[in-house]
mmCIF file of C-alpha atoms in Angstrom:
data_model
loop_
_atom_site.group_PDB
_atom_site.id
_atom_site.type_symbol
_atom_site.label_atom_id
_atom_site.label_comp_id
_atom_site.label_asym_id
_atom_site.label_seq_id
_atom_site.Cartn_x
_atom_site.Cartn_y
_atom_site.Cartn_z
ATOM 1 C CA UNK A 384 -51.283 -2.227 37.786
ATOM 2 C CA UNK A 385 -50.431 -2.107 33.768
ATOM 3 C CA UNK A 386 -48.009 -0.799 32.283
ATOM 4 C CA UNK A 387 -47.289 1.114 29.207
ATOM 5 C CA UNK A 388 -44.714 -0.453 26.980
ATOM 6 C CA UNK A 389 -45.358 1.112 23.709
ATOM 7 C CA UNK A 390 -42.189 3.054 24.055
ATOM 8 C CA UNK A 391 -40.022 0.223 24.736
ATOM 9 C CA UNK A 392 -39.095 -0.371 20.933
ATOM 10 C CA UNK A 393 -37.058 2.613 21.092
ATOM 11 C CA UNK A 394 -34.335 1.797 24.072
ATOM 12 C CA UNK A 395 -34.328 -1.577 21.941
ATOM 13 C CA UNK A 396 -33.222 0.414 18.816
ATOM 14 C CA UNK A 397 -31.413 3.136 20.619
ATOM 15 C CA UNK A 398 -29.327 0.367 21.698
ATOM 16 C CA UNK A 399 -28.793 -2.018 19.049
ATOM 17 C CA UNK A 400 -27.688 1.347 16.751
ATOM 18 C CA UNK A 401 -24.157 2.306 19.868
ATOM 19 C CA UNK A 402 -23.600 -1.807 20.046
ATOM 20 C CA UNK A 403 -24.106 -2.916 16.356
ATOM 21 C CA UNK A 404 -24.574 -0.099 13.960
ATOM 22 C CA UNK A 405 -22.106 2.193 15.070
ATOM 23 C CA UNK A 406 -19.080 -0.424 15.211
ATOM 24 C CA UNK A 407 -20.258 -1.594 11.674
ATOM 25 C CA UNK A 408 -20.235 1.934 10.312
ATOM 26 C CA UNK A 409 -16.735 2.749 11.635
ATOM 27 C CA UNK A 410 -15.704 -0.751 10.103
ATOM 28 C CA UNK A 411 -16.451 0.161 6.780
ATOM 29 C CA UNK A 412 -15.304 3.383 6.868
ATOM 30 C CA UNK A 413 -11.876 1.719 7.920
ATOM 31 C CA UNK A 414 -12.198 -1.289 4.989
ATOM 32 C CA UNK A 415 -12.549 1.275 2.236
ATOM 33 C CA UNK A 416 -10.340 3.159 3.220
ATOM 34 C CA UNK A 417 -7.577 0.462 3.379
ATOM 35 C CA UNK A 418 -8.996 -0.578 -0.052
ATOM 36 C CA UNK A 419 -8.085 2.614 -1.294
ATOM 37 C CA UNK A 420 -4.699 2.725 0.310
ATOM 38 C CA UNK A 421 -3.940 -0.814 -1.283
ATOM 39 C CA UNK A 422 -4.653 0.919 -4.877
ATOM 40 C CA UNK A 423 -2.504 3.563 -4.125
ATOM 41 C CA UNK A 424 0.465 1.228 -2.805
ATOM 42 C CA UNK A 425 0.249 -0.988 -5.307
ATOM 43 C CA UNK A 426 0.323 1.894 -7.952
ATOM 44 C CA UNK A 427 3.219 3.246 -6.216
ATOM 45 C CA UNK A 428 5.024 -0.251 -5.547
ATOM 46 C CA UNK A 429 4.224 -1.181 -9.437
ATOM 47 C CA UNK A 430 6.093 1.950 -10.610
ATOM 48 C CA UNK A 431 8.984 1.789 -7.805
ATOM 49 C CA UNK A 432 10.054 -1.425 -9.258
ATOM 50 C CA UNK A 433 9.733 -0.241 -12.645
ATOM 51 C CA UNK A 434 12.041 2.636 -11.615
ATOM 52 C CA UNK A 435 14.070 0.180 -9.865
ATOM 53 C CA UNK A 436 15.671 -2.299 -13.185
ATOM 54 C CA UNK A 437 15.477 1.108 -15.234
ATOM 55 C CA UNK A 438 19.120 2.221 -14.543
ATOM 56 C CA UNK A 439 21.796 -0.095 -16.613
ATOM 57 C CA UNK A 440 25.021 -0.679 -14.955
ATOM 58 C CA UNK A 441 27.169 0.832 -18.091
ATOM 59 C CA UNK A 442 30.935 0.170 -16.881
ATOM 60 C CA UNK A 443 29.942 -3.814 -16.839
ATOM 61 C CA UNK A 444 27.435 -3.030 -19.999
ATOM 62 C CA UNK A 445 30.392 -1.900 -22.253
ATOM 63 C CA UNK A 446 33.238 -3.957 -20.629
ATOM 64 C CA UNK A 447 31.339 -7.951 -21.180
ATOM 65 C CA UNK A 448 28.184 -6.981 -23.171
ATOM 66 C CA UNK A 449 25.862 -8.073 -20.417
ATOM 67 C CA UNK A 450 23.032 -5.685 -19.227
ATOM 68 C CA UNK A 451 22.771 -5.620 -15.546
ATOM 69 C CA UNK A 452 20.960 -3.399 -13.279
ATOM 70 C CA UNK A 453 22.879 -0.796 -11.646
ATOM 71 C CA UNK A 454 22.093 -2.103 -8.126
ATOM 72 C CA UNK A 455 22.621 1.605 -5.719
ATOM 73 C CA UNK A 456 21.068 3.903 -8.397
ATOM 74 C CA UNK A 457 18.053 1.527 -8.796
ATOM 75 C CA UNK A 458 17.282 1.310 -5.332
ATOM 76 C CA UNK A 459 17.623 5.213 -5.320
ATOM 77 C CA UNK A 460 15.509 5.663 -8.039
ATOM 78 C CA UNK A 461 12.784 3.316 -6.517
ATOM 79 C CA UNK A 462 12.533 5.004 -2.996
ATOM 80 C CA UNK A 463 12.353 8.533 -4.756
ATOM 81 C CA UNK A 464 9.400 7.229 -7.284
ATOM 82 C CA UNK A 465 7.871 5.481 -4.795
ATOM 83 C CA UNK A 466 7.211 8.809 -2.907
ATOM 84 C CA UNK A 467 6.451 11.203 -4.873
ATOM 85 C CA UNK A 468 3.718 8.653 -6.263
ATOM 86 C CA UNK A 469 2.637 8.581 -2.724
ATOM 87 C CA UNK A 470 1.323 12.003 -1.794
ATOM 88 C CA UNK A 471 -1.661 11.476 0.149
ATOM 89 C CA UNK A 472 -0.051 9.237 3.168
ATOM 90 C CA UNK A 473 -0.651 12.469 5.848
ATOM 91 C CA UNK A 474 -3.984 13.212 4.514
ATOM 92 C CA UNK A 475 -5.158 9.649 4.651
ATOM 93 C CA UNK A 476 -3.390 8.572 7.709
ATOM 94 C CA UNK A 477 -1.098 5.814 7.231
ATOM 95 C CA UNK A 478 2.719 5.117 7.041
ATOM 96 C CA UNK A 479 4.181 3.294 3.969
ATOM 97 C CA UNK A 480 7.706 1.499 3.904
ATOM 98 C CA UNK A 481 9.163 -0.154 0.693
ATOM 99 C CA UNK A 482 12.275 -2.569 0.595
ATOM 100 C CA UNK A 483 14.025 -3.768 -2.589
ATOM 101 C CA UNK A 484 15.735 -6.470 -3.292
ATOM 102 C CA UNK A 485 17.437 -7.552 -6.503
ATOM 103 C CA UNK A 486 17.214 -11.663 -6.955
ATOM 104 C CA UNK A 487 18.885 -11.395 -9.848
ATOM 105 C CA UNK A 488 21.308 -9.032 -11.814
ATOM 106 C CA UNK A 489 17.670 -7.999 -14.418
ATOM 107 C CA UNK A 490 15.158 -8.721 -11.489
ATOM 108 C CA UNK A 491 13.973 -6.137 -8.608
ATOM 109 C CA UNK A 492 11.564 -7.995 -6.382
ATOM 110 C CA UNK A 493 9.652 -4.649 -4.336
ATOM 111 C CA UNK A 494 7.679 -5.085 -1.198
ATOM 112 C CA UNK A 495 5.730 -2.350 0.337
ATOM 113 C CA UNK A 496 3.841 -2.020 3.721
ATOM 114 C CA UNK A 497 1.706 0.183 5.096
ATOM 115 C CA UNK A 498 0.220 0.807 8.556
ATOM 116 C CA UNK A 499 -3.084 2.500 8.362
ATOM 117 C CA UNK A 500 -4.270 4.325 11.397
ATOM 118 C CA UNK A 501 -7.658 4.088 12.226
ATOM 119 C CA UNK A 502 -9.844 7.082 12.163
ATOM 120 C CA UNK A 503 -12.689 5.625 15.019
ATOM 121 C CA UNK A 504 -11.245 4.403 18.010
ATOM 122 C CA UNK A 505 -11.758 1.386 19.355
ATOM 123 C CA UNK A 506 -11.312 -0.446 16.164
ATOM 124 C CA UNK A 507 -8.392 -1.688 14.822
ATOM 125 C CA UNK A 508 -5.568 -1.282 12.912
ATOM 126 C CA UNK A 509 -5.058 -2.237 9.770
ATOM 127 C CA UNK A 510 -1.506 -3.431 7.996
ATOM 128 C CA UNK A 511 -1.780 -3.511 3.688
ATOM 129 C CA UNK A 512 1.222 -5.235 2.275
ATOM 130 C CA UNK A 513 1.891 -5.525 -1.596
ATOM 131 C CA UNK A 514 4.282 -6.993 -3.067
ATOM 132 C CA UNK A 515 5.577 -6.866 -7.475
ATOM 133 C CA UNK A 516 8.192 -8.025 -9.560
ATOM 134 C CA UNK A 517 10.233 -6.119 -13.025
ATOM 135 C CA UNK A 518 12.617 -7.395 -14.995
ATOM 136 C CA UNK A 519 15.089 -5.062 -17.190
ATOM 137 C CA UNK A 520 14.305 -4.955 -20.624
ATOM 138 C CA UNK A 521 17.123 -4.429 -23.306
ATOM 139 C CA UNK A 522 16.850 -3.055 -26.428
ATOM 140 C CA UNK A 523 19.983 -3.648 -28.712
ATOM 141 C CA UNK A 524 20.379 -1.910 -32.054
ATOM 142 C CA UNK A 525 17.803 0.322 -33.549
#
């Protein structure tokens, strides 16, 4: 007896498309959008720490002469820039954290995280972490 196997090609493809193709689609989906969500949080991280040395701690300013940055409005200023420059988090799915830190009294050191929820199941999630640096700048005089 023979058999016809002309038609075998296609449980072959039909196949390789739900154990490779498929997986490898929902994988890049996932990688650009994390791409895009690491733009975003570095934007936003960038101009949190900007935010962050802006404030100058006057009482100390006009009592030695020293600029400093005023540590509690910085760190206020930074959380409140950092989200309204972050919008989109509910529409693209992922939650963003920021810490500051202040290593010295004209340094803010800003680290931001964010946990991006995948939009095909079964694959993974991701974690984007960024991380930036300002320093206060002074200008004295005119």
């Amino acid at each position: 007896m023979l058999f016809d196997r002309r038609g075998d090609i296609y449980a072959w493809v039909a196949a390789l498309m739900v154990f490779v193709g498929i997986p490898l689609a929902s994988l890049s989906i996932d990688i650009v959008r994390m791409m895009y969500i690491r733009g975003h949080l570095h934007t936003a991280t960038d101009a949190a720490c900007q935010a962050a040395v802006d404030p100058l701690d006057h009482a100390h300013f006009f009592s030695t002469g020293q600029a400093r940055i005023d540590f509690n409005r910085g760190r206020a200023q930074a959380r409140d820039v950092f989200q309204r420059t972050l919008t989109d988090a509910e529409t693209v799915r992922y939650v963003e954290s920021l810490t500051v830190d202040f290593p010295g009294p004209r340094f803010a050191h800003c680290a931001a995280v964010a946990q991006v929820r995948n939009i095909i199941p079964f694959t993974p999630g991701m974690t984007v972490r960024v991380e930036t640096t300002s320093e206060m700048r002074v200008r004295y005089g005119n």
